[in-house]
C-alpha cells in the first residue's frame, strides 16, 4: 500500500491537486493507494515525555496519532504533500510526525548510537508548494523550508526519496505550469511499479 499524506487543508490548492494527479496515475498503473488528509485528523500534540523511546508507543489516549502510526508502519512507500508555512511544513503535519517518532526510528537505550531508521529501503516522494518565486522557493529559510523539514524526517526514518516536486509561486491548479504536471504524471506512473 502506498500512503499519500496530504498536509494541505486546501482541497483545490497546489499540493492537493498535484497529489491527486500522482495518485490517479499510480492507481491506473496498479498501485494500491491510501489517502489521508492530515487536517481532518484528530491528534493531540506530543507532550514531550519521551516515554515512546523505551516503550515504542505513545502514552496519550488512543487517537488518530496511534492509528496513523499503524498505517504508516504498514505502508510499502510514502508520498508526502506539504505547502510551505512559515519556512516549514504546516503545523498539523508536524504534530502528526511528532506523535509517531517510534514508528519512524528506534533507539538503543543507554548507548550513544544515533536513532536507527525503521523504514530503510522504502521509496518516498515529496510535493511542496509556496508563494515564493524562484529561486526563493529553494531557500530553506523561505519556500524551501517545507521540503527541508519533510526531507529531514523521511531521511531519518530511512526512506529512499526518489522525487521531490517543489512548485514556486502558484495559487491553484489553473496556475500550475505544464512541466510540473508532466513530472507529477511521470512520478505517478513510476509509483505503479514501486
Ligand atoms: C500560515 C501560512 C504561512 C505561509 N508561509 C509562507 C512562507 O513562509 N513562504 C511562502 O513562500 N509562502 C507561504 N505561505 C503560502 C503557501 O505556501 C502557498 O499559498 C502554498 O502554495 C499553499 O499550498 P496549497 O495550495 O497546496 O495549499 C503561507 C501560507 C499560509 C497559510
PDB file of N, CA, C and O and ligand atoms in Angstrom, residues 6-17 81-88 90 128-133 136-137 141-144 146 167-173, ligand 1:
ATOM      1  N   UNK A   6      -1.553  13.993   2.785  1.00  0.00           N
ATOM      2  CA  UNK A   6      -1.765  15.330   2.252  1.00  0.00           C
ATOM      3  C   UNK A   6      -1.782  16.356   3.388  1.00  0.00           C
ATOM      4  O   UNK A   6      -2.729  16.410   4.166  1.00  0.00           O
ATOM      5  N   UNK A   7      -0.745  17.174   3.444  1.00  0.00           N
ATOM      6  CA  UNK A   7      -0.618  18.155   4.518  1.00  0.00           C
ATOM      7  C   UNK A   7      -1.292  19.483   4.220  1.00  0.00           C
ATOM      8  O   UNK A   7      -1.198  20.407   5.021  1.00  0.00           O
ATOM      9  N   UNK A   8      -1.967  19.597   3.069  1.00  0.00           N
ATOM     10  CA  UNK A   8      -2.643  20.870   2.750  1.00  0.00           C
ATOM     11  C   UNK A   8      -4.117  20.808   3.109  1.00  0.00           C
ATOM     12  O   UNK A   8      -4.802  19.844   2.785  1.00  0.00           O
ATOM     13  N   UNK A   9      -4.635  21.880   3.741  1.00  0.00           N
ATOM     14  CA  UNK A   9      -6.070  21.921   4.026  1.00  0.00           C
ATOM     15  C   UNK A   9      -6.885  22.382   2.820  1.00  0.00           C
ATOM     16  O   UNK A   9      -8.110  22.352   2.873  1.00  0.00           O
ATOM     17  N   UNK A  10      -6.227  22.805   1.730  1.00  0.00           N
ATOM     18  CA  UNK A  10      -6.946  23.363   0.571  1.00  0.00           C
ATOM     19  C   UNK A  10      -7.201  22.276  -0.459  1.00  0.00           C
ATOM     20  O   UNK A  10      -6.280  21.810  -1.110  1.00  0.00           O
ATOM     21  N   UNK A  11      -8.497  21.928  -0.639  1.00  0.00           N
ATOM     22  CA  UNK A  11      -8.752  20.769  -1.495  1.00  0.00           C
ATOM     23  C   UNK A  11      -8.530  21.074  -2.975  1.00  0.00           C
ATOM     24  O   UNK A  11      -8.328  20.159  -3.764  1.00  0.00           O
ATOM     25  N   UNK A  12      -8.545  22.348  -3.359  1.00  0.00           N
ATOM     26  CA  UNK A  12      -8.219  22.689  -4.748  1.00  0.00           C
ATOM     27  C   UNK A  12      -6.897  23.441  -4.855  1.00  0.00           C
ATOM     28  O   UNK A  12      -6.632  24.118  -5.850  1.00  0.00           O
ATOM     29  N   UNK A  13      -6.084  23.348  -3.806  1.00  0.00           N
ATOM     30  CA  UNK A  13      -4.788  24.024  -3.810  1.00  0.00           C
ATOM     31  C   UNK A  13      -3.768  23.251  -4.646  1.00  0.00           C
ATOM     32  O   UNK A  13      -4.072  22.222  -5.255  1.00  0.00           O
ATOM     33  N   UNK A  14      -2.559  23.774  -4.636  1.00  0.00           N
ATOM     34  CA  UNK A  14      -1.489  23.219  -5.472  1.00  0.00           C
ATOM     35  C   UNK A  14      -1.090  21.816  -5.002  1.00  0.00           C
ATOM     36  O   UNK A  14      -1.013  20.867  -5.800  1.00  0.00           O
ATOM     37  N   UNK A  15      -0.880  21.685  -3.701  1.00  0.00           N
ATOM     38  CA  UNK A  15      -0.400  20.412  -3.157  1.00  0.00           C
ATOM     39  C   UNK A  15      -1.426  19.306  -3.397  1.00  0.00           C
ATOM     40  O   UNK A  15      -1.087  18.236  -3.931  1.00  0.00           O
ATOM     41  N   UNK A  16      -2.687  19.563  -3.003  1.00  0.00           N
ATOM     42  CA  UNK A  16      -3.725  18.536  -3.156  1.00  0.00           C
ATOM     43  C   UNK A  16      -3.919  18.186  -4.629  1.00  0.00           C
ATOM     44  O   UNK A  16      -4.063  17.008  -4.985  1.00  0.00           O
ATOM     45  N   UNK A  17      -3.916  19.199  -5.499  1.00  0.00           N
ATOM     46  CA  UNK A  17      -4.127  18.937  -6.930  1.00  0.00           C
ATOM     47  C   UNK A  17      -3.016  18.055  -7.489  1.00  0.00           C
ATOM     48  O   UNK A  17      -3.288  17.075  -8.206  1.00  0.00           O
ATOM     49  N   UNK A  81       2.721  15.390   0.873  1.00  0.00           N
ATOM     50  CA  UNK A  81       2.495  16.707   0.284  1.00  0.00           C
ATOM     51  C   UNK A  81       2.445  17.741   1.381  1.00  0.00           C
ATOM     52  O   UNK A  81       1.768  17.548   2.395  1.00  0.00           O
ATOM     53  N   UNK A  82       3.181  18.862   1.197  1.00  0.00           N
ATOM     54  CA  UNK A  82       3.236  19.875   2.257  1.00  0.00           C
ATOM     55  C   UNK A  82       3.403  21.267   1.673  1.00  0.00           C
ATOM     56  O   UNK A  82       4.452  21.576   1.101  1.00  0.00           O
ATOM     57  N   UNK A  83       2.386  22.136   1.815  1.00  0.00           N
ATOM     58  CA  UNK A  83       2.621  23.532   1.468  1.00  0.00           C
ATOM     59  C   UNK A  83       3.602  24.137   2.458  1.00  0.00           C
ATOM     60  O   UNK A  83       3.722  23.645   3.584  1.00  0.00           O
ATOM     61  N   UNK A  84       4.315  25.147   2.016  1.00  0.00           N
ATOM     62  CA  UNK A  84       5.272  25.805   2.897  1.00  0.00           C
ATOM     63  C   UNK A  84       4.564  26.815   3.789  1.00  0.00           C
ATOM     64  O   UNK A  84       3.941  27.747   3.300  1.00  0.00           O
ATOM     65  N   UNK A  85       4.623  26.608   5.105  1.00  0.00           N
ATOM     66  CA  UNK A  85       4.047  27.559   6.061  1.00  0.00           C
ATOM     67  C   UNK A  85       5.182  28.069   6.944  1.00  0.00           C
ATOM     68  O   UNK A  85       5.808  27.284   7.671  1.00  0.00           O
ATOM     69  N   UNK A  86       5.448  29.346   6.890  1.00  0.00           N
ATOM     70  CA  UNK A  86       6.486  29.955   7.723  1.00  0.00           C
ATOM     71  C   UNK A  86       7.827  29.216   7.626  1.00  0.00           C
ATOM     72  O   UNK A  86       8.441  28.879   8.636  1.00  0.00           O
ATOM     73  N   UNK A  87       8.234  28.913   6.432  1.00  0.00           N
ATOM     74  CA  UNK A  87       9.533  28.260   6.238  1.00  0.00           C
ATOM     75  C   UNK A  87       9.603  26.859   6.787  1.00  0.00           C
ATOM     76  O   UNK A  87      10.671  26.353   7.124  1.00  0.00           O
ATOM     77  N   UNK A  88       8.431  26.170   6.827  1.00  0.00           N
ATOM     78  CA  UNK A  88       8.390  24.805   7.359  1.00  0.00           C
ATOM     79  C   UNK A  88       7.174  24.085   6.775  1.00  0.00           C
ATOM     80  O   UNK A  88       6.511  24.611   5.890  1.00  0.00           O
ATOM     81  N   UNK A  90       3.246  22.558   7.386  1.00  0.00           N
ATOM     82  CA  UNK A  90       2.137  23.017   8.220  1.00  0.00           C
ATOM     83  C   UNK A  90       2.168  22.357   9.598  1.00  0.00           C
ATOM     84  O   UNK A  90       2.578  21.195   9.739  1.00  0.00           O
ATOM     85  N   UNK A 128       5.913  19.847  -2.569  1.00  0.00           N
ATOM     86  CA  UNK A 128       5.762  21.056  -1.754  1.00  0.00           C
ATOM     87  C   UNK A 128       5.403  22.235  -2.660  1.00  0.00           C
ATOM     88  O   UNK A 128       5.654  22.204  -3.864  1.00  0.00           O
ATOM     89  N   UNK A 129       4.802  23.246  -2.047  1.00  0.00           N
ATOM     90  CA  UNK A 129       4.467  24.446  -2.815  1.00  0.00           C
ATOM     91  C   UNK A 129       4.584  25.661  -1.908  1.00  0.00           C
ATOM     92  O   UNK A 129       4.507  25.539  -0.681  1.00  0.00           O
ATOM     93  N   UNK A 130       4.816  26.809  -2.533  1.00  0.00           N
ATOM     94  CA  UNK A 130       4.901  28.047  -1.748  1.00  0.00           C
ATOM     95  C   UNK A 130       4.563  29.220  -2.648  1.00  0.00           C
ATOM     96  O   UNK A 130       4.442  29.068  -3.865  1.00  0.00           O
ATOM     97  N   UNK A 131       4.428  30.389  -2.050  1.00  0.00           N
ATOM     98  CA  UNK A 131       4.216  31.588  -2.858  1.00  0.00           C
ATOM     99  C   UNK A 131       5.536  32.265  -3.199  1.00  0.00           C
ATOM    100  O   UNK A 131       5.559  33.278  -3.880  1.00  0.00           O
ATOM    101  N   UNK A 132       6.645  31.678  -2.726  1.00  0.00           N
ATOM    102  CA  UNK A 132       7.960  32.242  -3.049  1.00  0.00           C
ATOM    103  C   UNK A 132       8.267  32.029  -4.528  1.00  0.00           C
ATOM    104  O   UNK A 132       8.123  30.917  -5.032  1.00  0.00           O
ATOM    105  N   UNK A 133       8.723  33.096  -5.204  1.00  0.00           N
ATOM    106  CA  UNK A 133       9.153  32.911  -6.599  1.00  0.00           C
ATOM    107  C   UNK A 133      10.522  32.230  -6.638  1.00  0.00           C
ATOM    108  O   UNK A 133      11.278  32.298  -5.666  1.00  0.00           O
ATOM    109  N   UNK A 136      13.746  31.773  -4.595  1.00  0.00           N
ATOM    110  CA  UNK A 136      13.470  31.798  -3.153  1.00  0.00           C
ATOM    111  C   UNK A 136      12.724  30.536  -2.702  1.00  0.00           C
ATOM    112  O   UNK A 136      12.744  30.180  -1.529  1.00  0.00           O
ATOM    113  N   UNK A 137      12.051  29.872  -3.654  1.00  0.00           N
ATOM    114  CA  UNK A 137      11.355  28.626  -3.290  1.00  0.00           C
ATOM    115  C   UNK A 137      12.353  27.525  -2.909  1.00  0.00           C
ATOM    116  O   UNK A 137      11.977  26.511  -2.349  1.00  0.00           O
ATOM    117  N   UNK A 141      15.169  28.800   4.379  1.00  0.00           N
ATOM    118  CA  UNK A 141      14.526  29.757   5.278  1.00  0.00           C
ATOM    119  C   UNK A 141      13.255  30.329   4.663  1.00  0.00           C
ATOM    120  O   UNK A 141      12.499  31.019   5.321  1.00  0.00           O
ATOM    121  N   UNK A 142      13.017  30.040   3.388  1.00  0.00           N
ATOM    122  CA  UNK A 142      11.834  30.572   2.721  1.00  0.00           C
ATOM    123  C   UNK A 142      11.001  29.427   2.151  1.00  0.00           C
ATOM    124  O   UNK A 142      10.652  28.502   2.875  1.00  0.00           O
ATOM    125  N   UNK A 143      10.709  29.470   0.830  1.00  0.00           N
ATOM    126  CA  UNK A 143       9.823  28.456   0.246  1.00  0.00           C
ATOM    127  C   UNK A 143      10.351  27.032   0.326  1.00  0.00           C
ATOM    128  O   UNK A 143       9.592  26.079   0.215  1.00  0.00           O
ATOM    129  N   UNK A 144      11.673  26.871   0.513  1.00  0.00           N
ATOM    130  CA  UNK A 144      12.240  25.523   0.570  1.00  0.00           C
ATOM    131  C   UNK A 144      12.119  24.875   1.948  1.00  0.00           C
ATOM    132  O   UNK A 144      12.520  23.721   2.132  1.00  0.00           O
ATOM    133  N   UNK A 146       9.528  23.790   3.730  1.00  0.00           N
ATOM    134  CA  UNK A 146       8.670  22.604   3.847  1.00  0.00           C
ATOM    135  C   UNK A 146       9.419  21.375   3.335  1.00  0.00           C
ATOM    136  O   UNK A 146       9.418  20.311   3.974  1.00  0.00           O
ATOM    137  N   UNK A 167       6.996  23.337  -6.071  1.00  0.00           N
ATOM    138  CA  UNK A 167       6.403  24.286  -7.024  1.00  0.00           C
ATOM    139  C   UNK A 167       6.427  25.707  -6.462  1.00  0.00           C
ATOM    140  O   UNK A 167       5.902  25.954  -5.373  1.00  0.00           O
ATOM    141  N   UNK A 168       7.035  26.668  -7.183  1.00  0.00           N
ATOM    142  CA  UNK A 168       7.065  28.048  -6.687  1.00  0.00           C
ATOM    143  C   UNK A 168       5.847  28.865  -7.113  1.00  0.00           C
ATOM    144  O   UNK A 168       5.208  28.557  -8.119  1.00  0.00           O
ATOM    145  N   UNK A 169       5.520  29.873  -6.342  1.00  0.00           N
ATOM    146  CA  UNK A 169       4.626  30.977  -6.728  1.00  0.00           C
ATOM    147  C   UNK A 169       3.385  30.554  -7.521  1.00  0.00           C
ATOM    148  O   UNK A 169       3.145  31.047  -8.620  1.00  0.00           O
ATOM    149  N   UNK A 170       2.618  29.668  -6.938  1.00  0.00           N
ATOM    150  CA  UNK A 170       1.441  29.156  -7.639  1.00  0.00           C
ATOM    151  C   UNK A 170       0.280  29.121  -6.654  1.00  0.00           C
ATOM    152  O   UNK A 170       0.461  28.783  -5.491  1.00  0.00           O
ATOM    153  N   UNK A 171      -0.915  29.431  -7.130  1.00  0.00           N
ATOM    154  CA  UNK A 171      -2.054  29.518  -6.223  1.00  0.00           C
ATOM    155  C   UNK A 171      -2.984  28.306  -6.333  1.00  0.00           C
ATOM    156  O   UNK A 171      -3.544  27.841  -5.368  1.00  0.00           O
ATOM    157  N   UNK A 172      -3.186  27.792  -7.555  1.00  0.00           N
ATOM    158  CA  UNK A 172      -4.108  26.657  -7.743  1.00  0.00           C
ATOM    159  C   UNK A 172      -3.768  25.914  -9.027  1.00  0.00           C
ATOM    160  O   UNK A 172      -2.825  26.266  -9.738  1.00  0.00           O
ATOM    161  N   UNK A 173      -4.567  24.893  -9.314  1.00  0.00           N
ATOM    162  CA  UNK A 173      -4.264  24.027 -10.458  1.00  0.00           C
ATOM    163  C   UNK A 173      -4.161  24.820 -11.762  1.00  0.00           C
ATOM    164  O   UNK A 173      -3.310  24.537 -12.610  1.00  0.00           O
TER     165      UNK A 173
HETATM  166  C1  LIG B   1       0.061  30.084   7.537  1.00  0.00           C
HETATM  167  C2  LIG B   1       0.724  30.238   6.194  1.00  0.00           C
HETATM  168  C3  LIG B   1       2.074  30.502   6.146  1.00  0.00           C
HETATM  169  C4  LIG B   1       2.715  30.650   4.916  1.00  0.00           C
HETATM  170  N1  LIG B   1       4.046  30.915   4.898  1.00  0.00           N
HETATM  171  C5  LIG B   1       4.679  31.038   3.705  1.00  0.00           C
HETATM  172  C6  LIG B   1       6.075  31.290   3.657  1.00  0.00           C
HETATM  173  O1  LIG B   1       6.749  31.412   4.682  1.00  0.00           O
HETATM  174  N2  LIG B   1       6.659  31.421   2.437  1.00  0.00           N
HETATM  175  C7  LIG B   1       5.943  31.282   1.274  1.00  0.00           C
HETATM  176  O2  LIG B   1       6.513  31.385   0.197  1.00  0.00           O
HETATM  177  N3  LIG B   1       4.615  31.016   1.289  1.00  0.00           N
HETATM  178  C8  LIG B   1       3.973  30.909   2.472  1.00  0.00           C
HETATM  179  N4  LIG B   1       2.631  30.634   2.501  1.00  0.00           N
HETATM  180  C9  LIG B   1       1.919  30.451   1.234  1.00  0.00           C
HETATM  181  C10 LIG B   1       1.732  28.975   0.886  1.00  0.00           C
HETATM  182  O3  LIG B   1       2.940  28.260   0.963  1.00  0.00           O
HETATM  183  C11 LIG B   1       1.206  28.843  -0.530  1.00  0.00           C
HETATM  184  O4  LIG B   1      -0.019  29.540  -0.654  1.00  0.00           O
HETATM  185  C12 LIG B   1       1.065  27.399  -0.929  1.00  0.00           C
HETATM  186  O5  LIG B   1       1.084  27.293  -2.315  1.00  0.00           O
HETATM  187  C13 LIG B   1      -0.227  26.803  -0.438  1.00  0.00           C
HETATM  188  O6  LIG B   1      -0.267  25.475  -0.879  1.00  0.00           O
HETATM  189  P1  LIG B   1      -1.627  24.771  -1.211  1.00  0.00           P
HETATM  190  O7  LIG B   1      -2.213  25.484  -2.401  1.00  0.00           O
HETATM  191  O8  LIG B   1      -1.201  23.409  -1.562  1.00  0.00           O
HETATM  192  O9  LIG B   1      -2.477  24.805  -0.006  1.00  0.00           O
HETATM  193  C14 LIG B   1       1.970  30.505   3.703  1.00  0.00           C
HETATM  194  C15 LIG B   1       0.606  30.216   3.773  1.00  0.00           C
HETATM  195  C16 LIG B   1      -0.019  30.072   4.987  1.00  0.00           C
HETATM  196  C17 LIG B   1      -1.484  29.751   5.027  1.00  0.00           C
END
